[in-house]
């Protein structure tokens, strides 16, 4: 079995700037798009860690300015653009998180009232739920 491990290690390409940044870019994409936790089977999306990797790539771009070949510089710039746009899309598609907090607060507020406002609130919640299912 050790022979297989040794063969796999020798088949890996040498580490260069593009392969190193590709590893970081792949990690950022995983955090943005989500990956399944093998223990819980839940999909994990972590925008904070994705932003951290993007910030790391931005720092590399800044520190290596003028020292990269044109293809390396273009690869990094294009990859950063794609990651930034993916991050913006992910952040903009997250309004589902605050809604449960608001809907949990609404029933507590309407319970003490004995007038017809609870009926209006129930109808509003039903419309919100319908809109969420249509999206």
mmCIF file of N, CA and C in Angstrom:
data_model
loop_
_atom_site.group_PDB
_atom_site.id
_atom_site.type_symbol
_atom_site.label_atom_id
_atom_site.label_comp_id
_atom_site.label_asym_id
_atom_site.label_seq_id
_atom_site.Cartn_x
_atom_site.Cartn_y
_atom_site.Cartn_z
ATOM 1 N N UNK A 1 0.822 -1.185 0.000
ATOM 2 C CA UNK A 1 0.000 0.000 0.000
ATOM 3 C C UNK A 1 0.867 1.250 0.000
ATOM 4 N N UNK A 2 2.033 1.181 0.602
ATOM 5 C CA UNK A 2 2.937 2.319 0.602
ATOM 6 C C UNK A 2 3.420 2.635 -0.804
ATOM 7 N N UNK A 3 3.502 1.624 -1.652
ATOM 8 C CA UNK A 3 3.935 1.842 -3.025
ATOM 9 C C UNK A 3 2.939 2.727 -3.768
ATOM 10 N N UNK A 4 1.625 2.524 -3.546
ATOM 11 C CA UNK A 4 0.612 3.350 -4.195
ATOM 12 C C UNK A 4 0.740 4.797 -3.766
ATOM 13 N N UNK A 5 0.942 5.040 -2.492
ATOM 14 C CA UNK A 5 1.082 6.397 -1.980
ATOM 15 C C UNK A 5 2.294 7.071 -2.601
ATOM 16 N N UNK A 6 3.399 6.369 -2.692
ATOM 17 C CA UNK A 6 4.611 6.919 -3.263
ATOM 18 C C UNK A 6 4.412 7.246 -4.737
ATOM 19 N N UNK A 7 3.732 6.377 -5.472
ATOM 20 C CA UNK A 7 3.471 6.621 -6.887
ATOM 21 C C UNK A 7 2.578 7.838 -7.078
ATOM 22 N N UNK A 8 1.562 7.987 -6.224
ATOM 23 C CA UNK A 8 0.674 9.135 -6.334
ATOM 24 C C UNK A 8 1.422 10.430 -6.077
ATOM 25 N N UNK A 9 2.297 10.436 -5.097
ATOM 26 C CA UNK A 9 3.043 11.635 -4.784
ATOM 27 C C UNK A 9 3.965 12.033 -5.926
ATOM 28 N N UNK A 10 4.581 11.087 -6.592
ATOM 29 C CA UNK A 10 5.490 11.412 -7.685
ATOM 30 C C UNK A 10 4.745 11.876 -8.926
ATOM 31 N N UNK A 11 3.462 11.580 -9.038
ATOM 32 C CA UNK A 11 2.688 11.981 -10.202
ATOM 33 C C UNK A 11 2.118 13.389 -10.064
ATOM 34 N N UNK A 12 2.204 13.987 -8.887
ATOM 35 C CA UNK A 12 1.689 15.334 -8.700
ATOM 36 C C UNK A 12 2.563 16.332 -9.448
ATOM 37 N N UNK A 13 1.947 17.330 -10.052
ATOM 38 C CA UNK A 13 2.752 18.337 -10.755
ATOM 39 C C UNK A 13 3.503 19.203 -9.740
ATOM 40 N N UNK A 14 4.546 19.849 -10.188
ATOM 41 C CA UNK A 14 5.281 20.722 -9.264
ATOM 42 C C UNK A 14 4.408 21.914 -8.864
ATOM 43 N N UNK A 15 4.654 22.427 -7.695
ATOM 44 C CA UNK A 15 3.885 23.572 -7.215
ATOM 45 C C UNK A 15 4.439 24.831 -7.879
ATOM 46 N N UNK A 16 3.556 25.514 -8.569
ATOM 47 C CA UNK A 16 3.899 26.816 -9.135
ATOM 48 C C UNK A 16 2.806 27.795 -8.723
ATOM 49 N N UNK A 17 2.906 29.015 -9.164
ATOM 50 C CA UNK A 17 1.957 30.037 -8.733
ATOM 51 C C UNK A 17 0.526 29.683 -9.121
ATOM 52 N N UNK A 18 0.332 29.228 -10.338
ATOM 53 C CA UNK A 18 -1.020 28.913 -10.815
ATOM 54 C C UNK A 18 -1.616 27.739 -10.049
ATOM 55 N N UNK A 19 -0.839 26.703 -9.805
ATOM 56 C CA UNK A 19 -1.392 25.556 -9.072
ATOM 57 C C UNK A 19 -1.685 25.929 -7.620
ATOM 58 N N UNK A 20 -0.839 26.761 -7.027
ATOM 59 C CA UNK A 20 -1.082 27.205 -5.653
ATOM 60 C C UNK A 20 -2.360 28.040 -5.569
ATOM 61 N N UNK A 21 -2.500 29.009 -6.470
ATOM 62 C CA UNK A 21 -3.706 29.844 -6.429
ATOM 63 C C UNK A 21 -4.942 29.040 -6.823
ATOM 64 N N UNK A 22 -4.783 28.037 -7.672
ATOM 65 C CA UNK A 22 -5.923 27.185 -8.034
ATOM 66 C C UNK A 22 -6.459 26.457 -6.811
ATOM 67 N N UNK A 23 -5.572 26.003 -5.944
ATOM 68 C CA UNK A 23 -6.019 25.358 -4.701
ATOM 69 C C UNK A 23 -6.845 26.329 -3.850
ATOM 70 N N UNK A 24 -6.387 27.567 -3.731
ATOM 71 C CA UNK A 24 -7.127 28.568 -2.959
ATOM 72 C C UNK A 24 -8.467 28.901 -3.621
ATOM 73 N N UNK A 25 -8.451 29.032 -4.929
ATOM 74 C CA UNK A 25 -9.669 29.362 -5.673
ATOM 75 C C UNK A 25 -10.703 28.248 -5.523
ATOM 76 N N UNK A 26 -10.251 27.015 -5.596
ATOM 77 C CA UNK A 26 -11.154 25.872 -5.436
ATOM 78 C C UNK A 26 -11.761 25.873 -4.036
ATOM 79 N N UNK A 27 -10.954 26.173 -3.044
ATOM 80 C CA UNK A 27 -11.446 26.244 -1.666
ATOM 81 C C UNK A 27 -12.516 27.329 -1.531
ATOM 82 N N UNK A 28 -12.263 28.493 -2.108
ATOM 83 C CA UNK A 28 -13.241 29.578 -2.044
ATOM 84 C C UNK A 28 -14.547 29.180 -2.723
ATOM 85 N N UNK A 29 -14.456 28.519 -3.880
ATOM 86 C CA UNK A 29 -15.664 28.058 -4.568
ATOM 87 C C UNK A 29 -16.445 27.061 -3.709
ATOM 88 N N UNK A 30 -15.750 26.186 -3.028
ATOM 89 C CA UNK A 30 -16.432 25.232 -2.150
ATOM 90 C C UNK A 30 -17.198 25.954 -1.046
ATOM 91 N N UNK A 31 -16.576 26.956 -0.444
ATOM 92 C CA UNK A 31 -17.254 27.705 0.613
ATOM 93 C C UNK A 31 -18.433 28.506 0.071
ATOM 94 N N UNK A 32 -18.330 29.006 -1.154
ATOM 95 C CA UNK A 32 -19.415 29.791 -1.745
ATOM 96 C C UNK A 32 -20.586 28.920 -2.181
ATOM 97 N N UNK A 33 -20.291 27.807 -2.811
ATOM 98 C CA UNK A 33 -21.334 26.968 -3.385
ATOM 99 C C UNK A 33 -21.834 25.900 -2.428
ATOM 100 N N UNK A 34 -21.051 25.614 -1.406
ATOM 101 C CA UNK A 34 -21.447 24.629 -0.418
ATOM 102 C C UNK A 34 -20.899 23.250 -0.721
ATOM 103 N N UNK A 35 -20.705 22.510 0.343
ATOM 104 C CA UNK A 35 -20.261 21.124 0.240
ATOM 105 C C UNK A 35 -20.919 20.338 1.359
ATOM 106 N N UNK A 36 -21.105 19.069 1.135
ATOM 107 C CA UNK A 36 -21.821 18.221 2.085
ATOM 108 C C UNK A 36 -20.885 17.751 3.187
ATOM 109 N N UNK A 37 -21.305 18.002 4.436
ATOM 110 C CA UNK A 37 -20.564 17.517 5.602
ATOM 111 C C UNK A 37 -20.779 16.007 5.679
ATOM 112 N N UNK A 38 -19.714 15.219 5.659
ATOM 113 C CA UNK A 38 -19.890 13.762 5.650
ATOM 114 C C UNK A 38 -20.531 13.212 6.922
ATOM 115 N N UNK A 39 -20.386 13.918 8.036
ATOM 116 C CA UNK A 39 -20.969 13.423 9.288
ATOM 117 C C UNK A 39 -22.447 13.764 9.417
ATOM 118 N N UNK A 40 -22.810 15.007 9.122
ATOM 119 C CA UNK A 40 -24.194 15.441 9.318
ATOM 120 C C UNK A 40 -25.032 15.396 8.052
ATOM 121 N N UNK A 41 -24.372 15.239 6.889
ATOM 122 C CA UNK A 41 -25.036 15.233 5.589
ATOM 123 C C UNK A 41 -25.679 16.592 5.254
ATOM 124 N N UNK A 42 -25.357 17.635 6.015
ATOM 125 C CA UNK A 42 -25.865 18.968 5.722
ATOM 126 C C UNK A 42 -24.907 19.670 4.771
ATOM 127 N N UNK A 43 -25.459 20.534 3.928
ATOM 128 C CA UNK A 43 -24.629 21.318 3.017
ATOM 129 C C UNK A 43 -24.104 22.529 3.779
ATOM 130 N N UNK A 44 -22.801 22.704 3.729
ATOM 131 C CA UNK A 44 -22.160 23.801 4.450
ATOM 132 C C UNK A 44 -21.776 24.882 3.447
ATOM 133 N N UNK A 45 -22.264 26.087 3.678
ATOM 134 C CA UNK A 45 -21.863 27.275 2.932
ATOM 135 C C UNK A 45 -21.312 28.233 3.974
ATOM 136 N N UNK A 46 -20.094 28.707 3.769
ATOM 137 C CA UNK A 46 -19.484 29.596 4.744
ATOM 138 C C UNK A 46 -18.937 30.807 4.011
ATOM 139 N N UNK A 47 -19.747 31.872 3.975
ATOM 140 C CA UNK A 47 -19.353 33.075 3.256
ATOM 141 C C UNK A 47 -18.195 33.794 3.936
ATOM 142 N N UNK A 48 -18.088 33.673 5.245
ATOM 143 C CA UNK A 48 -16.983 34.297 5.958
ATOM 144 C C UNK A 48 -15.645 33.712 5.544
ATOM 145 N N UNK A 49 -15.584 32.393 5.460
ATOM 146 C CA UNK A 49 -14.340 31.754 5.030
ATOM 147 C C UNK A 49 -14.079 31.995 3.547
ATOM 148 N N UNK A 50 -15.129 32.062 2.743
ATOM 149 C CA UNK A 50 -14.949 32.383 1.326
ATOM 150 C C UNK A 50 -14.352 33.778 1.183
ATOM 151 N N UNK A 51 -14.865 34.715 1.955
ATOM 152 C CA UNK A 51 -14.332 36.089 1.925
ATOM 153 C C UNK A 51 -12.887 36.112 2.378
ATOM 154 N N UNK A 52 -12.555 35.316 3.356
ATOM 155 C CA UNK A 52 -11.167 35.239 3.840
ATOM 156 C C UNK A 52 -10.221 34.756 2.746
ATOM 157 N N UNK A 53 -10.633 33.749 1.994
ATOM 158 C CA UNK A 53 -9.794 33.243 0.903
ATOM 159 C C UNK A 53 -9.681 34.300 -0.199
ATOM 160 N N UNK A 54 -10.787 34.986 -0.497
ATOM 161 C CA UNK A 54 -10.752 36.053 -1.501
ATOM 162 C C UNK A 54 -9.792 37.154 -1.053
ATOM 163 N N UNK A 55 -9.859 37.532 0.225
ATOM 164 C CA UNK A 55 -8.940 38.542 0.762
ATOM 165 C C UNK A 55 -7.485 38.075 0.660
ATOM 166 N N UNK A 56 -7.246 36.793 0.889
ATOM 167 C CA UNK A 56 -5.893 36.235 0.773
ATOM 168 C C UNK A 56 -5.400 36.339 -0.663
ATOM 169 N N UNK A 57 -6.267 36.005 -1.615
ATOM 170 C CA UNK A 57 -5.885 36.109 -3.024
ATOM 171 C C UNK A 57 -5.640 37.571 -3.420
ATOM 172 N N UNK A 58 -6.437 38.494 -2.871
ATOM 173 C CA UNK A 58 -6.215 39.913 -3.138
ATOM 174 C C UNK A 58 -4.863 40.369 -2.591
ATOM 175 N N UNK A 59 -4.509 39.874 -1.409
ATOM 176 C CA UNK A 59 -3.214 40.202 -0.826
ATOM 177 C C UNK A 59 -2.085 39.661 -1.708
ATOM 178 N N UNK A 60 -2.241 38.429 -2.197
ATOM 179 C CA UNK A 60 -1.234 37.862 -3.096
ATOM 180 C C UNK A 60 -1.110 38.692 -4.374
ATOM 181 N N UNK A 61 -2.237 39.128 -4.887
ATOM 182 C CA UNK A 61 -2.212 39.956 -6.098
ATOM 183 C C UNK A 61 -1.437 41.244 -5.838
ATOM 184 N N UNK A 62 -1.690 41.861 -4.710
ATOM 185 C CA UNK A 62 -1.008 43.104 -4.333
ATOM 186 C C UNK A 62 0.492 42.877 -4.142
ATOM 187 N N UNK A 63 0.861 41.852 -3.427
ATOM 188 C CA UNK A 63 2.264 41.601 -3.095
ATOM 189 C C UNK A 63 3.082 41.095 -4.281
ATOM 190 N N UNK A 64 2.424 40.484 -5.263
ATOM 191 C CA UNK A 64 3.168 39.947 -6.402
ATOM 192 C C UNK A 64 3.079 40.855 -7.634
ATOM 193 N N UNK A 65 2.457 42.016 -7.481
ATOM 194 C CA UNK A 65 2.290 42.929 -8.618
ATOM 195 C C UNK A 65 3.652 43.244 -9.242
ATOM 196 N N UNK A 66 3.752 43.051 -10.528
ATOM 197 C CA UNK A 66 4.997 43.304 -11.246
ATOM 198 C C UNK A 66 5.950 42.120 -11.274
ATOM 199 N N UNK A 67 5.665 41.079 -10.506
ATOM 200 C CA UNK A 67 6.545 39.910 -10.455
ATOM 201 C C UNK A 67 5.956 38.680 -11.132
ATOM 202 N N UNK A 68 4.749 38.790 -11.664
ATOM 203 C CA UNK A 68 4.104 37.649 -12.312
ATOM 204 C C UNK A 68 4.198 37.786 -13.822
ATOM 205 N N UNK A 69 4.172 36.663 -14.485
ATOM 206 C CA UNK A 69 4.085 36.696 -15.950
ATOM 207 C C UNK A 69 2.682 37.169 -16.320
ATOM 208 N N UNK A 70 2.509 37.572 -17.554
ATOM 209 C CA UNK A 70 1.193 38.041 -18.005
ATOM 210 C C UNK A 70 0.114 36.963 -17.842
ATOM 211 N N UNK A 71 0.395 35.705 -18.228
ATOM 212 C CA UNK A 71 -0.647 34.685 -18.028
ATOM 213 C C UNK A 71 -0.991 34.473 -16.544
ATOM 214 N N UNK A 72 0.012 34.493 -15.679
ATOM 215 C CA UNK A 72 -0.256 34.322 -14.236
ATOM 216 C C UNK A 72 -1.073 35.485 -13.704
ATOM 217 N N UNK A 73 -0.712 36.686 -14.087
ATOM 218 C CA UNK A 73 -1.435 37.875 -13.636
ATOM 219 C C UNK A 73 -2.876 37.867 -14.138
ATOM 220 N N UNK A 74 -3.068 37.516 -15.396
ATOM 221 C CA UNK A 74 -4.426 37.442 -15.962
ATOM 222 C C UNK A 74 -5.250 36.366 -15.281
ATOM 223 N N UNK A 75 -4.637 35.213 -15.027
ATOM 224 C CA UNK A 75 -5.336 34.122 -14.356
ATOM 225 C C UNK A 75 -5.825 34.567 -12.980
ATOM 226 N N UNK A 76 -4.953 35.219 -12.222
ATOM 227 C CA UNK A 76 -5.326 35.671 -10.884
ATOM 228 C C UNK A 76 -6.409 36.740 -10.950
ATOM 229 N N UNK A 77 -6.256 37.708 -11.844
ATOM 230 C CA UNK A 77 -7.252 38.782 -11.960
ATOM 231 C C UNK A 77 -8.618 38.225 -12.361
ATOM 232 N N UNK A 78 -8.648 37.344 -13.341
ATOM 233 C CA UNK A 78 -9.922 36.763 -13.796
ATOM 234 C C UNK A 78 -10.549 35.888 -12.713
ATOM 235 N N UNK A 79 -9.726 35.131 -12.024
ATOM 236 C CA UNK A 79 -10.241 34.272 -10.955
ATOM 237 C C UNK A 79 -10.810 35.107 -9.811
ATOM 238 N N UNK A 80 -10.113 36.170 -9.457
ATOM 239 C CA UNK A 80 -10.616 37.052 -8.399
ATOM 240 C C UNK A 80 -11.943 37.687 -8.808
ATOM 241 N N UNK A 81 -12.052 38.102 -10.047
ATOM 242 C CA UNK A 81 -13.310 38.680 -10.527
ATOM 243 C C UNK A 81 -14.448 37.668 -10.382
ATOM 244 N N UNK A 82 -14.218 36.443 -10.832
ATOM 245 C CA UNK A 82 -15.244 35.397 -10.732
ATOM 246 C C UNK A 82 -15.628 35.135 -9.275
ATOM 247 N N UNK A 83 -14.641 35.069 -8.396
ATOM 248 C CA UNK A 83 -14.928 34.820 -6.983
ATOM 249 C C UNK A 83 -15.696 35.981 -6.359
ATOM 250 N N UNK A 84 -15.314 37.189 -6.684
ATOM 251 C CA UNK A 84 -16.024 38.365 -6.133
ATOM 252 C C UNK A 84 -17.478 38.374 -6.576
ATOM 253 N N UNK A 85 -17.710 38.089 -7.854
ATOM 254 C CA UNK A 85 -19.089 38.070 -8.352
ATOM 255 C C UNK A 85 -19.880 36.924 -7.705
ATOM 256 N N UNK A 86 -19.250 35.787 -7.530
ATOM 257 C CA UNK A 86 -19.906 34.674 -6.842
ATOM 258 C C UNK A 86 -20.231 35.017 -5.403
ATOM 259 N N UNK A 87 -19.336 35.745 -4.748
ATOM 260 C CA UNK A 87 -19.573 36.164 -3.366
ATOM 261 C C UNK A 87 -20.756 37.129 -3.295
ATOM 262 N N UNK A 88 -20.793 38.088 -4.210
ATOM 263 C CA UNK A 88 -21.906 39.046 -4.230
ATOM 264 C C UNK A 88 -23.226 38.326 -4.466
ATOM 265 N N UNK A 89 -23.238 37.392 -5.409
ATOM 266 C CA UNK A 89 -24.471 36.627 -5.666
ATOM 267 C C UNK A 89 -24.884 35.838 -4.424
ATOM 268 N N UNK A 90 -23.924 35.237 -3.757
ATOM 269 C CA UNK A 90 -24.239 34.442 -2.563
ATOM 270 C C UNK A 90 -24.781 35.320 -1.447
ATOM 271 N N UNK A 91 -24.196 36.481 -1.259
ATOM 272 C CA UNK A 91 -24.665 37.393 -0.212
ATOM 273 C C UNK A 91 -26.064 37.896 -0.548
ATOM 274 N N UNK A 92 -26.302 38.229 -1.806
ATOM 275 C CA UNK A 92 -27.614 38.749 -2.212
ATOM 276 C C UNK A 92 -28.703 37.686 -2.193
ATOM 277 N N UNK A 93 -28.337 36.435 -2.238
ATOM 278 C CA UNK A 93 -29.347 35.373 -2.234
ATOM 279 C C UNK A 93 -29.621 34.851 -0.832
ATOM 280 N N UNK A 94 -29.184 35.563 0.192
ATOM 281 C CA UNK A 94 -29.344 35.104 1.564
ATOM 282 C C UNK A 94 -30.443 35.788 2.357
ATOM 283 N N UNK A 95 -31.437 36.442 1.774
ATOM 284 C CA UNK A 95 -32.447 37.092 2.608
ATOM 285 C C UNK A 95 -33.334 36.102 3.348
ATOM 286 N N UNK A 96 -33.226 34.806 3.032
ATOM 287 C CA UNK A 96 -34.034 33.799 3.714
ATOM 288 C C UNK A 96 -33.657 33.675 5.182
ATOM 289 N N UNK A 97 -32.434 33.997 5.562
ATOM 290 C CA UNK A 97 -31.989 33.830 6.941
ATOM 291 C C UNK A 97 -32.722 34.754 7.914
ATOM 292 N N UNK A 98 -32.879 36.070 7.633
ATOM 293 C CA UNK A 98 -33.550 36.934 8.603
ATOM 294 C C UNK A 98 -35.048 36.688 8.731
ATOM 295 N N UNK A 99 -35.701 36.170 7.694
ATOM 296 C CA UNK A 99 -37.151 36.021 7.733
ATOM 297 C C UNK A 99 -37.659 35.145 8.858
ATOM 298 N N UNK A 100 -37.009 34.003 9.178
ATOM 299 C CA UNK A 100 -37.525 33.219 10.284
ATOM 300 C C UNK A 100 -37.511 33.986 11.610
ATOM 301 N N UNK A 101 -36.520 34.846 11.819
ATOM 302 C CA UNK A 101 -36.489 35.636 13.046
ATOM 303 C C UNK A 101 -37.688 36.575 13.101
ATOM 304 N N UNK A 102 -38.006 37.215 11.973
ATOM 305 C CA UNK A 102 -39.141 38.122 11.939
ATOM 306 C C UNK A 102 -40.448 37.364 12.156
ATOM 307 N N UNK A 103 -40.592 36.214 11.530
ATOM 308 C CA UNK A 103 -41.842 35.471 11.668
ATOM 309 C C UNK A 103 -41.993 34.905 13.073
ATOM 310 N N UNK A 104 -40.862 34.640 13.754
ATOM 311 C CA UNK A 104 -40.950 34.164 15.128
ATOM 312 C C UNK A 104 -41.389 35.288 16.061
ATOM 313 N N UNK A 105 -40.994 36.536 15.738
ATOM 314 C CA UNK A 105 -41.368 37.664 16.583
ATOM 315 C C UNK A 105 -42.838 38.027 16.406
ATOM 316 N N UNK A 106 -43.368 37.867 15.204
ATOM 317 C CA UNK A 106 -44.734 38.283 14.920
ATOM 318 C C UNK A 106 -45.751 37.543 15.776
ATOM 319 N N UNK A 107 -45.696 36.215 15.911
ATOM 320 C CA UNK A 107 -46.701 35.551 16.736
ATOM 321 C C UNK A 107 -46.650 36.002 18.198
ATOM 322 N N UNK A 108 -45.492 36.317 18.734
ATOM 323 C CA UNK A 108 -45.407 36.776 20.116
ATOM 324 C C UNK A 108 -46.107 38.108 20.277
ATOM 325 N N UNK A 109 -46.026 38.978 19.258
ATOM 326 C CA UNK A 109 -46.650 40.286 19.340
ATOM 327 C C UNK A 109 -48.161 40.209 19.163
ATOM 328 N N UNK A 110 -48.624 39.262 18.368
ATOM 329 C CA UNK A 110 -50.049 39.223 18.101
ATOM 330 C C UNK A 110 -50.842 38.438 19.144
ATOM 331 N N UNK A 111 -50.184 37.659 19.958
ATOM 332 C CA UNK A 111 -50.884 36.864 20.944
ATOM 333 C C UNK A 111 -51.652 37.710 21.955
ATOM 334 N N UNK A 112 -51.075 38.790 22.519
ATOM 335 C CA UNK A 112 -51.827 39.563 23.501
ATOM 336 C C UNK A 112 -53.017 40.307 22.909
ATOM 337 N N UNK A 113 -52.961 40.641 21.614
ATOM 338 C CA UNK A 113 -54.054 41.376 20.992
ATOM 339 C C UNK A 113 -55.215 40.434 20.721
ATOM 340 N N UNK A 114 -56.399 40.876 21.077
ATOM 341 C CA UNK A 114 -57.572 40.042 20.830
ATOM 342 C C UNK A 114 -58.423 40.589 19.704
ATOM 343 N N UNK A 115 -57.919 41.614 19.000
ATOM 344 C CA UNK A 115 -58.698 42.167 17.899
ATOM 345 C C UNK A 115 -58.441 41.375 16.621
ATOM 346 N N UNK A 116 -58.873 41.886 15.494
ATOM 347 C CA UNK A 116 -58.777 41.168 14.228
ATOM 348 C C UNK A 116 -57.403 41.275 13.573
ATOM 349 N N UNK A 117 -56.438 41.927 14.227
ATOM 350 C CA UNK A 117 -55.123 42.103 13.596
ATOM 351 C C UNK A 117 -54.403 40.775 13.418
ATOM 352 N N UNK A 118 -54.691 39.789 14.263
ATOM 353 C CA UNK A 118 -54.020 38.497 14.108
ATOM 354 C C UNK A 118 -54.444 37.818 12.811
ATOM 355 N N UNK A 119 -55.673 38.021 12.364
ATOM 356 C CA UNK A 119 -56.123 37.449 11.109
ATOM 357 C C UNK A 119 -55.353 38.059 9.948
ATOM 358 N N UNK A 120 -55.142 39.390 10.004
ATOM 359 C CA UNK A 120 -54.375 40.054 8.956
ATOM 360 C C UNK A 120 -52.935 39.544 8.949
ATOM 361 N N UNK A 121 -52.364 39.359 10.113
ATOM 362 C CA UNK A 121 -50.989 38.882 10.209
ATOM 363 C C UNK A 121 -50.881 37.471 9.658
ATOM 364 N N UNK A 122 -51.862 36.606 9.978
ATOM 365 C CA UNK A 122 -51.847 35.242 9.449
ATOM 366 C C UNK A 122 -51.892 35.257 7.924
ATOM 367 N N UNK A 123 -52.723 36.156 7.362
ATOM 368 C CA UNK A 123 -52.810 36.240 5.904
ATOM 369 C C UNK A 123 -51.499 36.745 5.312
ATOM 370 N N UNK A 124 -50.878 37.718 5.986
ATOM 371 C CA UNK A 124 -49.604 38.244 5.513
ATOM 372 C C UNK A 124 -48.533 37.165 5.550
ATOM 373 N N UNK A 125 -48.475 36.381 6.630
ATOM 374 C CA UNK A 125 -47.500 35.300 6.728
ATOM 375 C C UNK A 125 -47.726 34.268 5.631
ATOM 376 N N UNK A 126 -49.009 33.995 5.323
ATOM 377 C CA UNK A 126 -49.311 33.025 4.280
ATOM 378 C C UNK A 126 -48.820 33.536 2.928
ATOM 379 N N UNK A 127 -48.993 34.833 2.659
ATOM 380 C CA UNK A 127 -48.522 35.417 1.395
ATOM 381 C C UNK A 127 -47.006 35.345 1.342
ATOM 382 N N UNK A 128 -46.326 35.641 2.454
ATOM 383 C CA UNK A 128 -44.859 35.574 2.490
ATOM 384 C C UNK A 128 -44.399 34.158 2.230
ATOM 385 N N UNK A 129 -45.034 33.173 2.840
ATOM 386 C CA UNK A 129 -44.649 31.774 2.631
ATOM 387 C C UNK A 129 -44.853 31.375 1.171
ATOM 388 N N UNK A 130 -45.958 31.833 0.554
ATOM 389 C CA UNK A 130 -46.212 31.519 -0.836
ATOM 390 C C UNK A 130 -45.149 32.123 -1.732
ATOM 391 N N UNK A 131 -44.739 33.397 -1.436
ATOM 392 C CA UNK A 131 -43.708 34.046 -2.220
ATOM 393 C C UNK A 131 -42.388 33.290 -2.097
ATOM 394 N N UNK A 132 -42.082 32.822 -0.895
ATOM 395 C CA UNK A 132 -40.826 32.085 -0.685
ATOM 396 C C UNK A 132 -40.820 30.769 -1.444
ATOM 397 N N UNK A 133 -41.959 30.121 -1.533
ATOM 398 C CA UNK A 133 -42.003 28.849 -2.255
ATOM 399 C C UNK A 133 -41.949 29.072 -3.757
ATOM 400 N N UNK A 134 -42.418 30.232 -4.238
ATOM 401 C CA UNK A 134 -42.360 30.534 -5.661
ATOM 402 C C UNK A 134 -40.946 30.859 -6.103
ATOM 403 N N UNK A 135 -40.097 31.328 -5.222
ATOM 404 C CA UNK A 135 -38.731 31.752 -5.592
ATOM 405 C C UNK A 135 -37.845 30.605 -5.883
#
